[in-house]
PDB file of C-alpha atoms and ligand atoms in Angstrom:
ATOM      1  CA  UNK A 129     176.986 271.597 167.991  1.00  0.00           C
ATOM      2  CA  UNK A 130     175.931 272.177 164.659  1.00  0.00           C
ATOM      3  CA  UNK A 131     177.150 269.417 161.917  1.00  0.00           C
ATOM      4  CA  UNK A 132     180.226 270.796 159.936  1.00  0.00           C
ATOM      5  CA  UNK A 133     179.216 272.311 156.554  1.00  0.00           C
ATOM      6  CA  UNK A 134     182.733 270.878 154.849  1.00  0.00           C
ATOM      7  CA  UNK A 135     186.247 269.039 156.289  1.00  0.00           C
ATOM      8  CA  UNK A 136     189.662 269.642 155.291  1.00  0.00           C
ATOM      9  CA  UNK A 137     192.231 267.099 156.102  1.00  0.00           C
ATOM     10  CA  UNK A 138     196.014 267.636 156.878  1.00  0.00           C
ATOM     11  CA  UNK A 139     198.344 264.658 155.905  1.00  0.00           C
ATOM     12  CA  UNK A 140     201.938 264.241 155.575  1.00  0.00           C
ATOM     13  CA  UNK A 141     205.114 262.828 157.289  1.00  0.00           C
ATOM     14  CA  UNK A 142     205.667 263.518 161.133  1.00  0.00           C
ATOM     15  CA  UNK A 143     207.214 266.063 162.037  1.00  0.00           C
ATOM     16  CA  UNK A 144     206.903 268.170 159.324  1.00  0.00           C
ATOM     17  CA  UNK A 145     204.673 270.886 160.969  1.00  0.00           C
ATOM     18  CA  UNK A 146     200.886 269.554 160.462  1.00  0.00           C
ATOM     19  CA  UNK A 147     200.283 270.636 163.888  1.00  0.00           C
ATOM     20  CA  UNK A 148     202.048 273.865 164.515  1.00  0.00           C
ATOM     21  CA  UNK A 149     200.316 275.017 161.010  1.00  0.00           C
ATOM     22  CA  UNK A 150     196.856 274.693 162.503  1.00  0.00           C
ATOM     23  CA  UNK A 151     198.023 275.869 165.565  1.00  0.00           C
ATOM     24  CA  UNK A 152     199.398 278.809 163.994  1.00  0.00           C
ATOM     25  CA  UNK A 153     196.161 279.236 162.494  1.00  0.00           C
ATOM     26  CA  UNK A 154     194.006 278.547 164.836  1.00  0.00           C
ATOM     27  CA  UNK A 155     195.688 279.714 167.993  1.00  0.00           C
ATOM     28  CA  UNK A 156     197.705 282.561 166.057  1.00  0.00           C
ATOM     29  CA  UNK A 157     200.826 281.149 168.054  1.00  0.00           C
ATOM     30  CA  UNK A 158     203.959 278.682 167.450  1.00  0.00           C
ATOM     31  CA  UNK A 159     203.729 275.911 170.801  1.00  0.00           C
ATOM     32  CA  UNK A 160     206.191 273.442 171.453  1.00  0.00           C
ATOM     33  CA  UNK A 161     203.997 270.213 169.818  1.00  0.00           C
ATOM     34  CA  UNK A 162     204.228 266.510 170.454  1.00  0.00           C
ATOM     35  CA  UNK A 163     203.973 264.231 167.763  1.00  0.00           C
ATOM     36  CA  UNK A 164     199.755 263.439 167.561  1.00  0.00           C
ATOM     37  CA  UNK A 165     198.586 260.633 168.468  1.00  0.00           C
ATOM     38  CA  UNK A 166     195.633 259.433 166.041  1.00  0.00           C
ATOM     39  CA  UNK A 167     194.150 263.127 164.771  1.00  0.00           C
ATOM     40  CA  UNK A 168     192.247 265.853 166.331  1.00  0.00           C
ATOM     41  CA  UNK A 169     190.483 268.850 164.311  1.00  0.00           C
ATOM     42  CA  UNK A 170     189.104 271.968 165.093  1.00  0.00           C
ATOM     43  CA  UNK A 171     186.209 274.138 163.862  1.00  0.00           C
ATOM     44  CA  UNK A 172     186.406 277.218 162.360  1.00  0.00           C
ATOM     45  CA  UNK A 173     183.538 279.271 161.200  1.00  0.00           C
ATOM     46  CA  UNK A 174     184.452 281.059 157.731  1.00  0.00           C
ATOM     47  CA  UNK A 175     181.176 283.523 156.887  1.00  0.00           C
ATOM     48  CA  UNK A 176     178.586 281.535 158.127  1.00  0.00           C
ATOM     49  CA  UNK A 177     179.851 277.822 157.378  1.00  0.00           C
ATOM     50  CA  UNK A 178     181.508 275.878 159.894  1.00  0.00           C
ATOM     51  CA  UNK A 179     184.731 274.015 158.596  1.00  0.00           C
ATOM     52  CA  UNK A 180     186.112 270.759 160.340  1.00  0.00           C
ATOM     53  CA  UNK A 181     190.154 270.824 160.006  1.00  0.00           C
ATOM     54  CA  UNK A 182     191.642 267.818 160.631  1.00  0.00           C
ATOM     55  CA  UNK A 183     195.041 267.227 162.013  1.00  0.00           C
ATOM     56  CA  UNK A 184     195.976 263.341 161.795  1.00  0.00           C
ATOM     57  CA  UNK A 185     199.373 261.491 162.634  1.00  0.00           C
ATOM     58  CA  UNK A 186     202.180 261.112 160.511  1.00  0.00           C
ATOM     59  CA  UNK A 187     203.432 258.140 162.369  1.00  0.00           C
ATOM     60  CA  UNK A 188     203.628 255.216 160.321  1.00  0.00           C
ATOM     61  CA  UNK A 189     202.041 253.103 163.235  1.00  0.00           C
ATOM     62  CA  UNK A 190     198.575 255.834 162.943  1.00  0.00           C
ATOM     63  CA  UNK A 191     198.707 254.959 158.626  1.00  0.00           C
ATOM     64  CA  UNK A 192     195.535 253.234 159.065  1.00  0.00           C
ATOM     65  CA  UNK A 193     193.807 255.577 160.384  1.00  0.00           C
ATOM     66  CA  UNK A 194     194.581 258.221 157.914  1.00  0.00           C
ATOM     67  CA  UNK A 195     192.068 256.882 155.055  1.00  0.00           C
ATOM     68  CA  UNK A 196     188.987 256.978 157.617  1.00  0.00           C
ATOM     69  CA  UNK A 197     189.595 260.867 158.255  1.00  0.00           C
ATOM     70  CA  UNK A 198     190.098 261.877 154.888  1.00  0.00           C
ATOM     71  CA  UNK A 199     186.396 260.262 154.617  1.00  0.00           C
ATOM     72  CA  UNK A 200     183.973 262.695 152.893  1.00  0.00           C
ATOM     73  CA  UNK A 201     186.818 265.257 152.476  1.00  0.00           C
ATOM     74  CA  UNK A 202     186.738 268.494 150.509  1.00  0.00           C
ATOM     75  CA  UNK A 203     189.826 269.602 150.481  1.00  0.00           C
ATOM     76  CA  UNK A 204     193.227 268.035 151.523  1.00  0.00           C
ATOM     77  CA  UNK A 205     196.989 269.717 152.279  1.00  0.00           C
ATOM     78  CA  UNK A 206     199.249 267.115 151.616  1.00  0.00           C
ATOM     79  CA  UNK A 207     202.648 268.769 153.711  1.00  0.00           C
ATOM     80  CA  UNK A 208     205.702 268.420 153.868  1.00  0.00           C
ATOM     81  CA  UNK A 209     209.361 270.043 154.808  1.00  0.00           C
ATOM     82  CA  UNK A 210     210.881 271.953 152.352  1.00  0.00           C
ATOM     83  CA  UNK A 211     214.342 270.758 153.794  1.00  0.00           C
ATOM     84  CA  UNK A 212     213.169 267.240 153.456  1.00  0.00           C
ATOM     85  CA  UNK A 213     212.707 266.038 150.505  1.00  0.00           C
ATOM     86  CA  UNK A 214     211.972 262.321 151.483  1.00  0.00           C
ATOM     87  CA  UNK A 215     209.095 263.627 153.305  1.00  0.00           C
ATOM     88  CA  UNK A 216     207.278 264.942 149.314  1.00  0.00           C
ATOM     89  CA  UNK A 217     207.855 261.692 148.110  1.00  0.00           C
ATOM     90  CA  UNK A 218     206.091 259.957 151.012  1.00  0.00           C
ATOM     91  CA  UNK A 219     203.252 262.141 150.065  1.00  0.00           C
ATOM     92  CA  UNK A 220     203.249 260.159 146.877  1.00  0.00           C
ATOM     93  CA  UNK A 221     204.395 257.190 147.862  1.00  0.00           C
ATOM     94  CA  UNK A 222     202.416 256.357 151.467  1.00  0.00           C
ATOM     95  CA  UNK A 223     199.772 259.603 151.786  1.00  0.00           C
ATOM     96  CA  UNK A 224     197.682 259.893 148.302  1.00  0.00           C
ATOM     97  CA  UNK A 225     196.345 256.240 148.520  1.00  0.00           C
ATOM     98  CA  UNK A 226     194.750 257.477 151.750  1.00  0.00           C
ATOM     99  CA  UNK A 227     192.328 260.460 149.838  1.00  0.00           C
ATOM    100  CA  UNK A 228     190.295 257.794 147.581  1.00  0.00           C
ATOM    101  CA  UNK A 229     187.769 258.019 150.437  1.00  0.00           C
ATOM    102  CA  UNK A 230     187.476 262.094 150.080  1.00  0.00           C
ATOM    103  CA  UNK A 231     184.649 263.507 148.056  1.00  0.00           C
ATOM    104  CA  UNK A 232     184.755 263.412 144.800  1.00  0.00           C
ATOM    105  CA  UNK A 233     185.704 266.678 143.740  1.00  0.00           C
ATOM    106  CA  UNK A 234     188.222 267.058 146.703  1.00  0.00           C
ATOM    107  CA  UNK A 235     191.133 269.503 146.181  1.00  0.00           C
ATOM    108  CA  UNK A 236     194.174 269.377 146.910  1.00  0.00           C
ATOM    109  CA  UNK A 237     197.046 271.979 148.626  1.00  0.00           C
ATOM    110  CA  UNK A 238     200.815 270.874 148.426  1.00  0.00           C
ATOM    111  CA  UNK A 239     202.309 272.745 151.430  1.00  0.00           C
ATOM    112  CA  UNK A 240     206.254 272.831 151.596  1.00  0.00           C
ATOM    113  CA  UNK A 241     206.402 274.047 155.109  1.00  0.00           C
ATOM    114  CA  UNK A 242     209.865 275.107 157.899  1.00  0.00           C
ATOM    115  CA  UNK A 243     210.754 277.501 154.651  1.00  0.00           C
ATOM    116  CA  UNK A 244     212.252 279.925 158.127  1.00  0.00           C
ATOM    117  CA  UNK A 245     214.899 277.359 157.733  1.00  0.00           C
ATOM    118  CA  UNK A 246     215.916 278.066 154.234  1.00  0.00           C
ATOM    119  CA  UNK A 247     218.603 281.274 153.085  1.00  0.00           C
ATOM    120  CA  UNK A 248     215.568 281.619 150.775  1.00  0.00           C
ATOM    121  CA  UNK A 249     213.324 281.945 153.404  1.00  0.00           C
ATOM    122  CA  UNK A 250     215.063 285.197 154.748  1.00  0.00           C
ATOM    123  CA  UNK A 251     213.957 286.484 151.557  1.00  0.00           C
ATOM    124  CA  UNK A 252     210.599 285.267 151.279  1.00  0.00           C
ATOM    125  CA  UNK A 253     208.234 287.947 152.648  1.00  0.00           C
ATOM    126  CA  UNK A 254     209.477 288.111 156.653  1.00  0.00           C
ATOM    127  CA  UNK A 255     209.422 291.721 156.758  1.00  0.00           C
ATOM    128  CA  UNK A 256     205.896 291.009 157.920  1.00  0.00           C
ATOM    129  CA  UNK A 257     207.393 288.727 160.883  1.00  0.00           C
ATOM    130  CA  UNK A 258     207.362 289.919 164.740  1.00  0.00           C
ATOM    131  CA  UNK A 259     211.441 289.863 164.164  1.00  0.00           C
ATOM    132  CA  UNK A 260     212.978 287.880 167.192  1.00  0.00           C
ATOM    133  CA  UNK A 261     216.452 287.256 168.512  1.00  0.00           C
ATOM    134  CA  UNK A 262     216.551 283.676 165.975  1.00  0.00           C
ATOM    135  CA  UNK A 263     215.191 285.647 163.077  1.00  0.00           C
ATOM    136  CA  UNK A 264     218.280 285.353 161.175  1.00  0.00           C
ATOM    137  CA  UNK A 265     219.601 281.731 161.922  1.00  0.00           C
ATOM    138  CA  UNK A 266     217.140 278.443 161.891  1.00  0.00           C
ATOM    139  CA  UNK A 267     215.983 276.843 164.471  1.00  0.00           C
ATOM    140  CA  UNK A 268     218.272 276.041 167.542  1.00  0.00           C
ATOM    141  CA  UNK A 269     220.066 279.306 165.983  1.00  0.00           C
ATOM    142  CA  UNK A 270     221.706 276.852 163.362  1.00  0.00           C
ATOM    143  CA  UNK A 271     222.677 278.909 160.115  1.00  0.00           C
ATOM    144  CA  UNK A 272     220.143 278.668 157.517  1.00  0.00           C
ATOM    145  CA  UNK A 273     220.507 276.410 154.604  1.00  0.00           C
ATOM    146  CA  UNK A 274     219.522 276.062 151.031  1.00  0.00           C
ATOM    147  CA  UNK A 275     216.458 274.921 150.185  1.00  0.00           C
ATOM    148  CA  UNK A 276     216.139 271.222 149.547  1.00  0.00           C
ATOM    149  CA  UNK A 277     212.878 270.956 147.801  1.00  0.00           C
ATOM    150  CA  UNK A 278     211.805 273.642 145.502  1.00  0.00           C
ATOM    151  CA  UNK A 279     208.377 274.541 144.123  1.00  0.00           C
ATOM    152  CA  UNK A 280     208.304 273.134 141.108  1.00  0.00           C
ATOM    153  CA  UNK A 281     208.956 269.943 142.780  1.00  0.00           C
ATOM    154  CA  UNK A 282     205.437 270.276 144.404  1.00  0.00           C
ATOM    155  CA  UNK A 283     204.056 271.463 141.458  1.00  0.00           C
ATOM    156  CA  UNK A 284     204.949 268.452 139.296  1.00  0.00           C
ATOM    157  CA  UNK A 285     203.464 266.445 142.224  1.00  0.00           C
ATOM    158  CA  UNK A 286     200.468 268.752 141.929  1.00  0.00           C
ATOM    159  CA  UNK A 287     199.939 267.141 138.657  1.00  0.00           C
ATOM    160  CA  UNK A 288     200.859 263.752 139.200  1.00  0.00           C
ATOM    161  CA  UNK A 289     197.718 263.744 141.675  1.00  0.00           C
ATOM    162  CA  UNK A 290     195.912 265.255 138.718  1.00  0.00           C
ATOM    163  CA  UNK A 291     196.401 262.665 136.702  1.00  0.00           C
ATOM    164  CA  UNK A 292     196.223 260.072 139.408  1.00  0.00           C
ATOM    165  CA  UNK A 293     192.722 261.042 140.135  1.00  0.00           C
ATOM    166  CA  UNK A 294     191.795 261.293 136.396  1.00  0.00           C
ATOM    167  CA  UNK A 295     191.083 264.838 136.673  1.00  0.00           C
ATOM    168  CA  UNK A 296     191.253 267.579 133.714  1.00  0.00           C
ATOM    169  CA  UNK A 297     193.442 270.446 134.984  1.00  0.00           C
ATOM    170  CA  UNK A 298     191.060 272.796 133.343  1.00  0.00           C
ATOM    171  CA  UNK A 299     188.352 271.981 135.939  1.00  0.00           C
ATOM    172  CA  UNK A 300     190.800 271.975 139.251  1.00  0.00           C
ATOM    173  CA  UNK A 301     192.465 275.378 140.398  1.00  0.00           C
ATOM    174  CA  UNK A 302     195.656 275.905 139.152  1.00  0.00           C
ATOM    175  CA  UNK A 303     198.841 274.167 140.521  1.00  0.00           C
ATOM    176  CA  UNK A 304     200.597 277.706 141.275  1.00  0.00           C
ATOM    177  CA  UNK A 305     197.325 278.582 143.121  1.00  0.00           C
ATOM    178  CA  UNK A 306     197.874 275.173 144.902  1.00  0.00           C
ATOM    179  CA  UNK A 307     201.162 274.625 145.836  1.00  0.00           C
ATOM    180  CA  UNK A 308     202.635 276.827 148.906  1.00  0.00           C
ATOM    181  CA  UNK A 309     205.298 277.106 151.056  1.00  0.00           C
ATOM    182  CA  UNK A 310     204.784 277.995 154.446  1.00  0.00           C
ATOM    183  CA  UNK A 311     206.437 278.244 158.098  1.00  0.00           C
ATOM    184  CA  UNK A 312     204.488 277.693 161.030  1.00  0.00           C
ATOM    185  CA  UNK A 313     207.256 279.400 162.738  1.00  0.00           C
ATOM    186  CA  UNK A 314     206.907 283.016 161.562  1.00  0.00           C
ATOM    187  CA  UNK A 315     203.282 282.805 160.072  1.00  0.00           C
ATOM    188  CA  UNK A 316     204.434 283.366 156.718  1.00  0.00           C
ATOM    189  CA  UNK A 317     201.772 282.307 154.225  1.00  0.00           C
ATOM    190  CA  UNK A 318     199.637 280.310 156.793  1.00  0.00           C
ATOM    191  CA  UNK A 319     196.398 282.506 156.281  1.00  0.00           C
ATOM    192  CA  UNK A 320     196.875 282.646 152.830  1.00  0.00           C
ATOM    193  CA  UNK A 321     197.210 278.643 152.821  1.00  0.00           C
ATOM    194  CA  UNK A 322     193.290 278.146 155.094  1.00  0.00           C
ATOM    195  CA  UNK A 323     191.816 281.479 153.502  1.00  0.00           C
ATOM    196  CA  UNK A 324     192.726 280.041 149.666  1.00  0.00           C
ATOM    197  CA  UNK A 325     190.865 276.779 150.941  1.00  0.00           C
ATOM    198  CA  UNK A 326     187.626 278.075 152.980  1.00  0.00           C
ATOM    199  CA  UNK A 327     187.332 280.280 149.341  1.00  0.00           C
ATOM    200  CA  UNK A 328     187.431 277.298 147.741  1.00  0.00           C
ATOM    201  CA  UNK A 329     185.363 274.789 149.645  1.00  0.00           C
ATOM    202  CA  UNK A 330     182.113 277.392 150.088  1.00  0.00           C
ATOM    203  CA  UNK A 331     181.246 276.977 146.600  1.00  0.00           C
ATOM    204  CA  UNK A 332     180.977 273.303 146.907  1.00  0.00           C
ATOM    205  CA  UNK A 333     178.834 273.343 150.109  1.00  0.00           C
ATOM    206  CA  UNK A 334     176.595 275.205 148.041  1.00  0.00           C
ATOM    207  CA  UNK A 335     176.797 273.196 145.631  1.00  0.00           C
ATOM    208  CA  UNK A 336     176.410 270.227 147.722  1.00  0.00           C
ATOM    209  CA  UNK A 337     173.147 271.824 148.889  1.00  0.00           C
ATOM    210  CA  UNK A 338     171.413 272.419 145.721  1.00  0.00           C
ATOM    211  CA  UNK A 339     172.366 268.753 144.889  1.00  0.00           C
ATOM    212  CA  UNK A 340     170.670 267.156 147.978  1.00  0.00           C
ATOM    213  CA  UNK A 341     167.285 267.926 148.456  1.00  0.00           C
ATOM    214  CA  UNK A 342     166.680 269.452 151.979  1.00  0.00           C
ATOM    215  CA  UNK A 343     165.321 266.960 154.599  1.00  0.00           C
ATOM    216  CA  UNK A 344     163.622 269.704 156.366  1.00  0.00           C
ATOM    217  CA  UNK A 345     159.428 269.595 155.301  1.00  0.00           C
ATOM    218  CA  UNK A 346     157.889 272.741 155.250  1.00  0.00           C
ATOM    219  CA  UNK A 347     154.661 271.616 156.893  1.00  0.00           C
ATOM    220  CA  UNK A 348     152.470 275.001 156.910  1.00  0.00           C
ATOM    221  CA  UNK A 349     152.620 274.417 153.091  1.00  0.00           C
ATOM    222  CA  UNK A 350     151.190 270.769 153.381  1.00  0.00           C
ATOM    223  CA  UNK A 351     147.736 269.793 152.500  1.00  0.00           C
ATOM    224  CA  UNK A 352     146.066 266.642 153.368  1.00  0.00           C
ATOM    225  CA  UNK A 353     144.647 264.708 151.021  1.00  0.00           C
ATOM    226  CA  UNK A 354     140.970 264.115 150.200  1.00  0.00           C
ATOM    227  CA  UNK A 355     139.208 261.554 151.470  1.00  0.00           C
ATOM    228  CA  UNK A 356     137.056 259.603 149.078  1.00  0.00           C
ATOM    229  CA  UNK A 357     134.159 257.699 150.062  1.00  0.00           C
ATOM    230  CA  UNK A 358     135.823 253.932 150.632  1.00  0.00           C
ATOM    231  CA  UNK A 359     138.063 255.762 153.383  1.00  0.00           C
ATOM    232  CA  UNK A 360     140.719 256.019 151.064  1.00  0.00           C
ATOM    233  CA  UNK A 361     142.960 259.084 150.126  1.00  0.00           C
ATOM    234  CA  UNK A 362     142.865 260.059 146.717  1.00  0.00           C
TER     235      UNK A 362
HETATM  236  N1  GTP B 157     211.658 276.166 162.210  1.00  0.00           N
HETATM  237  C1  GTP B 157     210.443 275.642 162.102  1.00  0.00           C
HETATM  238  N2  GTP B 157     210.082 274.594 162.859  1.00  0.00           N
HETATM  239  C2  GTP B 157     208.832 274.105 162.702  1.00  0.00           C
HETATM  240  C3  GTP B 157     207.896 274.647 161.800  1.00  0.00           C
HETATM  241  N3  GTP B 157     206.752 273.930 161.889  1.00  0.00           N
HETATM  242  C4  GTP B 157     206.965 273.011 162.826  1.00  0.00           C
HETATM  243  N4  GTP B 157     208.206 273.085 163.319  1.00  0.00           N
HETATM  244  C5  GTP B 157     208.811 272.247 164.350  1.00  0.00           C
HETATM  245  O1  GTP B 157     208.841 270.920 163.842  1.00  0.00           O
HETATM  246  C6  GTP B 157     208.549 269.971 164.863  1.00  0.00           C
HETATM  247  C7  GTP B 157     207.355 269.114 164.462  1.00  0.00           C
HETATM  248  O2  GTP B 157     206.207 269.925 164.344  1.00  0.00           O
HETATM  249  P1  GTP B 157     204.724 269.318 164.448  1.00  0.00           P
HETATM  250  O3  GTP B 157     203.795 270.410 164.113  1.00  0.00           O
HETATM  251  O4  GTP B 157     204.536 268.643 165.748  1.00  0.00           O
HETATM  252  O5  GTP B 157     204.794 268.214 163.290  1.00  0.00           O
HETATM  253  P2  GTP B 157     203.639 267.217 162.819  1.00  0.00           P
HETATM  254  O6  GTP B 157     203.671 267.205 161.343  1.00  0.00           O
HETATM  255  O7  GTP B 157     202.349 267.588 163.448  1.00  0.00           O
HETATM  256  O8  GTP B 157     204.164 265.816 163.352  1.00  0.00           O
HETATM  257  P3  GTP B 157     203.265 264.485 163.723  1.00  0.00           P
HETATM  258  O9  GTP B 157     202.196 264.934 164.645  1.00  0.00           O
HETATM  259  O10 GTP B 157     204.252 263.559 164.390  1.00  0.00           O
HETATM  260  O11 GTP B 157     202.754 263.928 162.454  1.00  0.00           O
HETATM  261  C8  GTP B 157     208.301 270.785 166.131  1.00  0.00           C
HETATM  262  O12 GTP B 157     209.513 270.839 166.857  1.00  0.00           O
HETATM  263  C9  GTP B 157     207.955 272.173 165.608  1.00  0.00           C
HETATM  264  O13 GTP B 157     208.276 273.191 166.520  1.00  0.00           O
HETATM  265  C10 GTP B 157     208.313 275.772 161.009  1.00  0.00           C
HETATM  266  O14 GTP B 157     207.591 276.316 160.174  1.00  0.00           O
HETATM  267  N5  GTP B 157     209.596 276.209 161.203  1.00  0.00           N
HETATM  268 MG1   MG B 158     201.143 266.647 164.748  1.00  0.00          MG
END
């Protein structure tokens, strides 16, 4: 298998949909999940780069672990559950510490996902959904509710990691380009979420490659050196 060409990281609280996003993704389905156990990713070829997406644990018991995946990182979603709002501050509070180990010039995507739940998410662009007997109540055909976390509260976190990570917002894309809200449920923004990314990340493998030189000698080019009379090469 050929080496990934870039790695994206999901983090956030458990339960708030880390796994059914990539399996929404990935699998173009919503499975019943169990809560992961450590992380898992998949590989997904966009053009001809293969990306590594990783799905960790949002256990508190896995934290530790969470640092050593977002190693080398080039892009992060930091999620959470738009009818939860303890689970943005934990990004904050217990999940951004863990990114110092991506790259550099890692981005980041603030993903407010389960928006099916919310009255606003009846609004918000499910005319393109497969419509199902539990279109119009939440899950476990509870009524829907107002949403607890709005987008501006991602945003401002948007720019609190910004600032945290001492970077100009001139050089980063912008927060509205950044911040989404999602549901795994219906598929509603879950392409656009990956497909904003992979768009993203391409330039910096390219990037990265005219950075490193290539390991790879081109040995029909190669001359050998002249031999001078001592034996040595001059
Ligand atoms: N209604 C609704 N339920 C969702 C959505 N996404 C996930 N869920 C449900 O939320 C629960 C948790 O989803 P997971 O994807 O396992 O959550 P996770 O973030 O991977 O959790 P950990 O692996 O424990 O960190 C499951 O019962 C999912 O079916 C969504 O967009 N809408
Ligand atoms: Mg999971």
């Amino acid at each position: 298998m050929r080496k990934p060409d870039s790695k994206i990281v999901l983090l956030g609280d458990m339960n708030v949909g880390k796994t059914s996003l990539l399996q929404r993704y990935m699998e173009r389905r919503f499975p019943d999940t169990v809560s992961t156990v450590g992380g898992a990713f998949y590989l997904k070829q966009w053009r001809s780069y293969n990306i590594s997406i990783w799905d960790t644990a949002g256990r508190e018991q896995f934290h530790g672990l969470g640092s050593m995946y977002c190693r080398g990182a080039a892009a992060i979603i930091l999620t959470y559950d738009v009818n939860h709002p303890q689970s943005l501050v934990e990004l904050e509070d217990r999940f951004l510490g863990l990114t110092d180990t991506a790259s550099k010039d890692c981005l980041f995507a603030i993903v407010g996902n389960k928006v099916d739940l919310t009255e606003e998410g009846a609004l918000a662009g499910q005319e393109k959904e497969e419509r199902s007997p539990d279109m119009d109540a939440g899950d476990c055909g509870s009524p829907r509710v107002p949403k607890q976390v709005q987008l501006e509260d991602a945003v401002a976190l948007y720019k609190k990691i910004l600032k945290y990570k001492m970077l100009d917002e001139q050089d980063v894309p912008a927060a509205e380009q950044m911040c989404f809200e999602t549901s795994a449920k219906t598929g509603y923004n879950v392409d656009l979420l990956f497909e904003t990314l992979f768009d993203l990340v391409v330039p910096m493998i390219l990037q990265q490659r005219a950075e490193k030189p290539s390991h790879t000698v081109d040995i029909s080019s190669h001359k050998p050196p002249k031999r001078t009379r001592s034996g040595c090469c001059a």
